[in-house]
PDB file of C-alpha atoms in Angstrom:
ATOM      1  CA  UNK A  73      60.673  86.532  94.572  1.00  0.00           C
ATOM      2  CA  UNK A  74      61.272  89.273  97.622  1.00  0.00           C
ATOM      3  CA  UNK A  75      60.439  87.824 100.983  1.00  0.00           C
ATOM      4  CA  UNK A  76      58.946  90.084 103.553  1.00  0.00           C
ATOM      5  CA  UNK A  77      58.325  88.216 106.865  1.00  0.00           C
ATOM      6  CA  UNK A  78      56.188  89.451 109.839  1.00  0.00           C
ATOM      7  CA  UNK A  79      56.226  88.311 113.341  1.00  0.00           C
ATOM      8  CA  UNK A  80      54.358  86.944 115.311  1.00  0.00           C
ATOM      9  CA  UNK A  81      51.727  85.957 113.020  1.00  0.00           C
ATOM     10  CA  UNK A  82      48.837  86.795 115.949  1.00  0.00           C
ATOM     11  CA  UNK A  83      49.014  88.308 119.347  1.00  0.00           C
ATOM     12  CA  UNK A  84      46.515  88.627 122.027  1.00  0.00           C
ATOM     13  CA  UNK A  85      47.000  91.388 124.965  1.00  0.00           C
ATOM     14  CA  UNK A  86      45.132  92.911 127.455  1.00  0.00           C
ATOM     15  CA  UNK A  87      43.826  96.605 127.472  1.00  0.00           C
ATOM     16  CA  UNK A  88      46.451  98.837 128.405  1.00  0.00           C
ATOM     17  CA  UNK A  89      49.472  96.447 127.419  1.00  0.00           C
ATOM     18  CA  UNK A  90      52.223  98.003 125.219  1.00  0.00           C
ATOM     19  CA  UNK A  91      53.085  95.635 122.312  1.00  0.00           C
ATOM     20  CA  UNK A  92      55.550  95.418 119.579  1.00  0.00           C
ATOM     21  CA  UNK A  93      56.109  93.195 116.268  1.00  0.00           C
ATOM     22  CA  UNK A  94      58.594  93.092 113.407  1.00  0.00           C
ATOM     23  CA  UNK A  95      58.850  93.085 109.724  1.00  0.00           C
ATOM     24  CA  UNK A  96      61.817  91.762 108.286  1.00  0.00           C
ATOM     25  CA  UNK A  97      62.764  92.242 104.485  1.00  0.00           C
ATOM     26  CA  UNK A  98      65.904  92.118 102.012  1.00  0.00           C
ATOM     27  CA  UNK A  99      68.695  94.986 103.117  1.00  0.00           C
ATOM     28  CA  UNK A 100      69.510  95.089  99.322  1.00  0.00           C
ATOM     29  CA  UNK A 101      68.036  97.428  96.978  1.00  0.00           C
ATOM     30  CA  UNK A 102      65.909  99.060  99.702  1.00  0.00           C
ATOM     31  CA  UNK A 103      63.142 102.011  98.517  1.00  0.00           C
ATOM     32  CA  UNK A 104      60.727 102.356 101.150  1.00  0.00           C
ATOM     33  CA  UNK A 105      58.877 100.189 103.867  1.00  0.00           C
ATOM     34  CA  UNK A 106      55.286 100.668 104.147  1.00  0.00           C
ATOM     35  CA  UNK A 107      53.266  99.890 107.265  1.00  0.00           C
ATOM     36  CA  UNK A 108      49.399  99.469 107.230  1.00  0.00           C
ATOM     37  CA  UNK A 109      46.560  98.878 109.495  1.00  0.00           C
ATOM     38  CA  UNK A 110      43.762  96.661 108.218  1.00  0.00           C
ATOM     39  CA  UNK A 111      40.305  96.508 110.196  1.00  0.00           C
ATOM     40  CA  UNK A 112      38.190  93.280 109.630  1.00  0.00           C
ATOM     41  CA  UNK A 113      35.878  93.861 106.543  1.00  0.00           C
ATOM     42  CA  UNK A 114      37.628  97.265 105.757  1.00  0.00           C
ATOM     43  CA  UNK A 115      40.275  98.037 103.620  1.00  0.00           C
ATOM     44  CA  UNK A 116      43.670  98.573 104.601  1.00  0.00           C
ATOM     45  CA  UNK A 117      44.917 101.957 105.675  1.00  0.00           C
ATOM     46  CA  UNK A 118      48.408 103.309 105.288  1.00  0.00           C
ATOM     47  CA  UNK A 119      50.115 103.914 108.836  1.00  0.00           C
ATOM     48  CA  UNK A 120      53.691 105.245 107.729  1.00  0.00           C
ATOM     49  CA  UNK A 121      55.890 105.212 104.819  1.00  0.00           C
ATOM     50  CA  UNK A 122      59.879 105.198 105.880  1.00  0.00           C
ATOM     51  CA  UNK A 123      62.364 105.868 103.697  1.00  0.00           C
ATOM     52  CA  UNK A 124      65.790 106.425 105.682  1.00  0.00           C
ATOM     53  CA  UNK A 125      67.674 104.070 107.912  1.00  0.00           C
ATOM     54  CA  UNK A 126      66.776 105.113 111.301  1.00  0.00           C
ATOM     55  CA  UNK A 127      63.537 106.633 110.311  1.00  0.00           C
ATOM     56  CA  UNK A 128      61.183 106.803 113.609  1.00  0.00           C
ATOM     57  CA  UNK A 129      57.448 108.027 112.749  1.00  0.00           C
ATOM     58  CA  UNK A 130      54.803 108.435 115.258  1.00  0.00           C
ATOM     59  CA  UNK A 131      50.842 108.642 115.020  1.00  0.00           C
ATOM     60  CA  UNK A 132      48.923 108.899 118.537  1.00  0.00           C
ATOM     61  CA  UNK A 133      50.229 105.942 120.522  1.00  0.00           C
ATOM     62  CA  UNK A 134      51.446 103.998 117.408  1.00  0.00           C
ATOM     63  CA  UNK A 135      55.279 104.164 116.445  1.00  0.00           C
ATOM     64  CA  UNK A 136      57.831 102.470 114.169  1.00  0.00           C
ATOM     65  CA  UNK A 137      61.435 102.350 113.581  1.00  0.00           C
ATOM     66  CA  UNK A 138      63.454 101.406 110.792  1.00  0.00           C
ATOM     67  CA  UNK A 139      66.853  99.748 110.072  1.00  0.00           C
ATOM     68  CA  UNK A 140      67.552  99.351 106.304  1.00  0.00           C
ATOM     69  CA  UNK A 141      71.191  97.904 106.837  1.00  0.00           C
ATOM     70  CA  UNK A 142      69.896  94.935 108.708  1.00  0.00           C
ATOM     71  CA  UNK A 143      66.354  94.778 107.159  1.00  0.00           C
ATOM     72  CA  UNK A 144      63.992  95.056 109.865  1.00  0.00           C
ATOM     73  CA  UNK A 145      61.484  97.378 110.924  1.00  0.00           C
ATOM     74  CA  UNK A 146      59.624  97.460 114.681  1.00  0.00           C
ATOM     75  CA  UNK A 147      55.884  98.716 114.938  1.00  0.00           C
ATOM     76  CA  UNK A 148      54.925  99.937 118.511  1.00  0.00           C
ATOM     77  CA  UNK A 149      51.639 100.247 120.281  1.00  0.00           C
ATOM     78  CA  UNK A 150      51.914 101.972 123.543  1.00  0.00           C
ATOM     79  CA  UNK A 151      48.882 101.374 126.259  1.00  0.00           C
ATOM     80  CA  UNK A 152      46.643  99.155 123.449  1.00  0.00           C
ATOM     81  CA  UNK A 153      43.031  99.563 123.168  1.00  0.00           C
ATOM     82  CA  UNK A 154      40.232  97.222 121.696  1.00  0.00           C
ATOM     83  CA  UNK A 155      39.899  99.990 118.792  1.00  0.00           C
ATOM     84  CA  UNK A 156      43.712  98.782 117.910  1.00  0.00           C
ATOM     85  CA  UNK A 157      42.524  95.375 117.100  1.00  0.00           C
ATOM     86  CA  UNK A 158      43.419  94.894 113.524  1.00  0.00           C
ATOM     87  CA  UNK A 159      45.733  93.028 110.952  1.00  0.00           C
ATOM     88  CA  UNK A 160      48.988  95.394 110.766  1.00  0.00           C
ATOM     89  CA  UNK A 161      50.624  94.628 107.397  1.00  0.00           C
ATOM     90  CA  UNK A 162      54.366  95.646 106.326  1.00  0.00           C
ATOM     91  CA  UNK A 163      55.338  95.935 102.743  1.00  0.00           C
ATOM     92  CA  UNK A 164      58.477  96.491 100.961  1.00  0.00           C
ATOM     93  CA  UNK A 165      59.156  98.627  97.932  1.00  0.00           C
ATOM     94  CA  UNK A 166      62.206  97.812  96.030  1.00  0.00           C
ATOM     95  CA  UNK A 167      64.541 100.415  94.517  1.00  0.00           C
ATOM     96  CA  UNK A 168      63.389 101.067  90.865  1.00  0.00           C
ATOM     97  CA  UNK A 169      60.365  98.833  91.732  1.00  0.00           C
ATOM     98  CA  UNK A 170      56.708  99.779  90.792  1.00  0.00           C
ATOM     99  CA  UNK A 171      54.887  97.221  93.173  1.00  0.00           C
ATOM    100  CA  UNK A 172      54.967  96.870  96.966  1.00  0.00           C
ATOM    101  CA  UNK A 173      55.406  93.389  98.447  1.00  0.00           C
ATOM    102  CA  UNK A 174      53.522  92.554 101.175  1.00  0.00           C
ATOM    103  CA  UNK A 175      54.071  90.477 104.518  1.00  0.00           C
ATOM    104  CA  UNK A 176      51.663  88.085 105.691  1.00  0.00           C
ATOM    105  CA  UNK A 177      50.510  90.381 108.712  1.00  0.00           C
ATOM    106  CA  UNK A 178      50.467  90.406 112.349  1.00  0.00           C
ATOM    107  CA  UNK A 179      46.830  90.051 113.724  1.00  0.00           C
ATOM    108  CA  UNK A 180      46.590  92.053 117.073  1.00  0.00           C
ATOM    109  CA  UNK A 181      43.486  91.410 119.489  1.00  0.00           C
ATOM    110  CA  UNK A 182      43.256  93.435 122.255  1.00  0.00           C
ATOM    111  CA  UNK A 183      40.983  92.541 125.243  1.00  0.00           C
ATOM    112  CA  UNK A 184      38.936  94.776 127.547  1.00  0.00           C
TER     113      UNK A 184
ATOM    114  CA  UNK B 730      39.002 108.327 100.582  1.00  0.00           C
ATOM    115  CA  UNK B 731      40.844 108.192  97.187  1.00  0.00           C
ATOM    116  CA  UNK B 732      37.613 108.048  95.023  1.00  0.00           C
ATOM    117  CA  UNK B 733      38.039 104.277  94.518  1.00  0.00           C
ATOM    118  CA  UNK B 734      35.142 101.984  93.857  1.00  0.00           C
ATOM    119  CA  UNK B 735      34.805  98.265  92.865  1.00  0.00           C
ATOM    120  CA  UNK B 736      31.901  96.248  91.203  1.00  0.00           C
ATOM    121  CA  UNK B 737      30.621  93.774  92.228  1.00  0.00           C
ATOM    122  CA  UNK B 738      31.001  93.887  95.956  1.00  0.00           C
ATOM    123  CA  UNK B 739      30.004  90.059  96.255  1.00  0.00           C
ATOM    124  CA  UNK B 740      29.993  87.646  93.536  1.00  0.00           C
ATOM    125  CA  UNK B 741      29.323  83.491  93.492  1.00  0.00           C
ATOM    126  CA  UNK B 742      30.235  81.774  90.471  1.00  0.00           C
ATOM    127  CA  UNK B 743      30.906  78.497  89.109  1.00  0.00           C
ATOM    128  CA  UNK B 744      33.739  76.650  88.195  1.00  0.00           C
ATOM    129  CA  UNK B 745      34.773  77.277  84.588  1.00  0.00           C
ATOM    130  CA  UNK B 746      32.900  80.501  84.020  1.00  0.00           C
ATOM    131  CA  UNK B 747      34.462  83.933  83.192  1.00  0.00           C
ATOM    132  CA  UNK B 748      34.461  86.498  85.686  1.00  0.00           C
ATOM    133  CA  UNK B 749      35.244  90.285  85.274  1.00  0.00           C
ATOM    134  CA  UNK B 750      35.749  92.680  88.403  1.00  0.00           C
ATOM    135  CA  UNK B 751      35.913  96.297  87.723  1.00  0.00           C
ATOM    136  CA  UNK B 752      37.845  98.941  89.638  1.00  0.00           C
ATOM    137  CA  UNK B 753      36.877 102.519  88.858  1.00  0.00           C
ATOM    138  CA  UNK B 754      38.637 105.621  90.406  1.00  0.00           C
ATOM    139  CA  UNK B 755      37.941 109.214  89.592  1.00  0.00           C
ATOM    140  CA  UNK B 756      40.960 111.132  90.457  1.00  0.00           C
ATOM    141  CA  UNK B 757      43.143 110.297  87.189  1.00  0.00           C
ATOM    142  CA  UNK B 758      45.893 108.308  89.022  1.00  0.00           C
ATOM    143  CA  UNK B 759      48.486 106.597  86.781  1.00  0.00           C
ATOM    144  CA  UNK B 760      49.025 103.495  88.798  1.00  0.00           C
ATOM    145  CA  UNK B 761      46.302 100.808  89.585  1.00  0.00           C
ATOM    146  CA  UNK B 762      47.124  97.224  91.345  1.00  0.00           C
ATOM    147  CA  UNK B 763      44.896  94.336  91.780  1.00  0.00           C
ATOM    148  CA  UNK B 764      45.544  92.254  94.720  1.00  0.00           C
ATOM    149  CA  UNK B 765      43.966  89.167  96.280  1.00  0.00           C
ATOM    150  CA  UNK B 766      43.667  88.500 100.001  1.00  0.00           C
ATOM    151  CA  UNK B 767      44.109  84.948 101.525  1.00  0.00           C
ATOM    152  CA  UNK B 768      44.595  84.047 105.006  1.00  0.00           C
ATOM    153  CA  UNK B 769      48.332  83.526 105.849  1.00  0.00           C
ATOM    154  CA  UNK B 770      49.337  84.868 102.763  1.00  0.00           C
ATOM    155  CA  UNK B 771      48.635  89.112 103.672  1.00  0.00           C
ATOM    156  CA  UNK B 772      48.148  90.874 100.114  1.00  0.00           C
ATOM    157  CA  UNK B 773      49.732  89.420  96.863  1.00  0.00           C
ATOM    158  CA  UNK B 774      49.974  91.210  93.757  1.00  0.00           C
ATOM    159  CA  UNK B 775      48.090  89.751  90.919  1.00  0.00           C
ATOM    160  CA  UNK B 776      48.475  92.460  87.900  1.00  0.00           C
ATOM    161  CA  UNK B 777      49.024  96.341  87.784  1.00  0.00           C
ATOM    162  CA  UNK B 778      48.928  99.280  85.408  1.00  0.00           C
ATOM    163  CA  UNK B 779      51.124 102.066  84.874  1.00  0.00           C
ATOM    164  CA  UNK B 780      49.105 103.766  82.330  1.00  0.00           C
ATOM    165  CA  UNK B 781      46.370 103.215  79.634  1.00  0.00           C
ATOM    166  CA  UNK B 782      47.036  99.900  78.052  1.00  0.00           C
ATOM    167  CA  UNK B 783      50.242  99.253  80.109  1.00  0.00           C
ATOM    168  CA  UNK B 784      50.058  96.412  82.503  1.00  0.00           C
ATOM    169  CA  UNK B 785      52.693  93.973  83.948  1.00  0.00           C
ATOM    170  CA  UNK B 786      52.075  90.676  86.098  1.00  0.00           C
ATOM    171  CA  UNK B 787      52.296  90.456  89.513  1.00  0.00           C
ATOM    172  CA  UNK B 788      53.177  87.475  91.696  1.00  0.00           C
ATOM    173  CA  UNK B 789      49.761  85.453  91.409  1.00  0.00           C
ATOM    174  CA  UNK B 790      49.059  86.167  87.960  1.00  0.00           C
ATOM    175  CA  UNK B 791      48.499  82.810  86.476  1.00  0.00           C
ATOM    176  CA  UNK B 792      44.753  82.394  85.630  1.00  0.00           C
ATOM    177  CA  UNK B 793      44.154  86.254  85.384  1.00  0.00           C
ATOM    178  CA  UNK B 794      44.171  88.981  82.849  1.00  0.00           C
ATOM    179  CA  UNK B 795      43.716  92.722  83.027  1.00  0.00           C
ATOM    180  CA  UNK B 796      42.716  95.572  80.584  1.00  0.00           C
ATOM    181  CA  UNK B 797      42.987  98.897  81.062  1.00  0.00           C
ATOM    182  CA  UNK B 798      41.492 101.099  78.041  1.00  0.00           C
ATOM    183  CA  UNK B 799      40.761 104.042  80.300  1.00  0.00           C
ATOM    184  CA  UNK B 800      42.583 105.844  82.872  1.00  0.00           C
ATOM    185  CA  UNK B 801      39.920 105.378  85.288  1.00  0.00           C
ATOM    186  CA  UNK B 802      39.227 101.864  84.810  1.00  0.00           C
ATOM    187  CA  UNK B 803      41.118  98.672  85.369  1.00  0.00           C
ATOM    188  CA  UNK B 804      39.238  95.569  84.735  1.00  0.00           C
ATOM    189  CA  UNK B 805      40.304  91.940  85.910  1.00  0.00           C
ATOM    190  CA  UNK B 806      39.093  88.965  84.290  1.00  0.00           C
ATOM    191  CA  UNK B 807      39.111  85.434  85.477  1.00  0.00           C
ATOM    192  CA  UNK B 808      39.353  83.643  82.442  1.00  0.00           C
ATOM    193  CA  UNK B 809      37.789  80.262  83.762  1.00  0.00           C
ATOM    194  CA  UNK B 810      37.038  80.613  87.299  1.00  0.00           C
ATOM    195  CA  UNK B 811      38.590  77.702  89.708  1.00  0.00           C
ATOM    196  CA  UNK B 812      37.487  77.263  93.156  1.00  0.00           C
ATOM    197  CA  UNK B 813      41.402  78.283  94.154  1.00  0.00           C
ATOM    198  CA  UNK B 814      40.147  81.747  92.878  1.00  0.00           C
ATOM    199  CA  UNK B 815      37.846  81.855  95.829  1.00  0.00           C
ATOM    200  CA  UNK B 816      39.050  85.268  97.813  1.00  0.00           C
ATOM    201  CA  UNK B 817      38.656  89.032  98.318  1.00  0.00           C
ATOM    202  CA  UNK B 818      39.875  91.061  95.510  1.00  0.00           C
ATOM    203  CA  UNK B 819      41.335  94.353  96.138  1.00  0.00           C
ATOM    204  CA  UNK B 820      42.133  97.121  93.933  1.00  0.00           C
ATOM    205  CA  UNK B 821      44.645  99.919  94.988  1.00  0.00           C
ATOM    206  CA  UNK B 822      46.265 103.116  93.655  1.00  0.00           C
ATOM    207  CA  UNK B 823      49.268 105.068  94.161  1.00  0.00           C
ATOM    208  CA  UNK B 824      49.388 108.244  95.141  1.00  0.00           C
ATOM    209  CA  UNK B 825      52.161 110.674  96.169  1.00  0.00           C
ATOM    210  CA  UNK B 826      55.866 110.639  95.369  1.00  0.00           C
ATOM    211  CA  UNK B 827      59.094 109.092  96.773  1.00  0.00           C
ATOM    212  CA  UNK B 828      58.836 109.207 100.521  1.00  0.00           C
ATOM    213  CA  UNK B 829      55.216 110.344 100.387  1.00  0.00           C
ATOM    214  CA  UNK B 830      53.928 107.696  97.972  1.00  0.00           C
ATOM    215  CA  UNK B 831      51.459 105.445  99.385  1.00  0.00           C
ATOM    216  CA  UNK B 832      48.689 102.699  98.045  1.00  0.00           C
ATOM    217  CA  UNK B 833      45.047 103.498  98.589  1.00  0.00           C
ATOM    218  CA  UNK B 834      42.830 100.448  98.377  1.00  0.00           C
ATOM    219  CA  UNK B 835      39.280  99.957  97.351  1.00  0.00           C
ATOM    220  CA  UNK B 836      36.355  98.156  99.397  1.00  0.00           C
ATOM    221  CA  UNK B 837      37.204  94.934  98.120  1.00  0.00           C
ATOM    222  CA  UNK B 838      35.307  92.207  96.378  1.00  0.00           C
ATOM    223  CA  UNK B 839      34.618  88.910  97.877  1.00  0.00           C
ATOM    224  CA  UNK B 840      34.156  86.281  95.167  1.00  0.00           C
ATOM    225  CA  UNK B 841      33.087  82.804  95.709  1.00  0.00           C
ATOM    226  CA  UNK B 842      33.786  79.871  93.074  1.00  0.00           C
ATOM    227  CA  UNK B 843      31.527  76.862  93.500  1.00  0.00           C
TER     228      UNK B 843
END
């Protein structure tokens, strides 16, 4: 069973703070790493799909980096806003696999 | 919105009864997935399908079966519901290819087994 770890489990920050969290995954047989944003009472929504070592993706104030050799990805949020409050999930896609393996998520709460 | 609907959206049932959840998609996607979401576990894959009548087990398949007789419908059945199967169930489809591939999720079904 593949192990995808996310840390921290939860995070409380003030509006305007920048924050980051980590996703660790197996470094062998890597195919892709996905990040999803999941707001309460809604469905998970895709943020990024990353496939190349050194990849860096950005969407507004959110960015992500990927290191496939050491098996980790960071998600950064610059100037957090209350609307950023959500659970952020990463998911690992193994080479030749047909399925994503999700981490348990990082719960982010941004206080105004 | 990838045209995914789930039914029912909420269900309360009793231990030992069979339950079937339906996922319906309108865009002819080949791959469909069933996940369950529980606190501290993120999303865990129950079963998935890669075509009509083609299915495979996921991480937590015990106590669940699936069927896909048409491209647009993927059914999840709890043969004899237990309290441990109280959860929120999400269906998903896969869209795109290689580095543009991603999954889109339905609205979820909240199941309570008493």
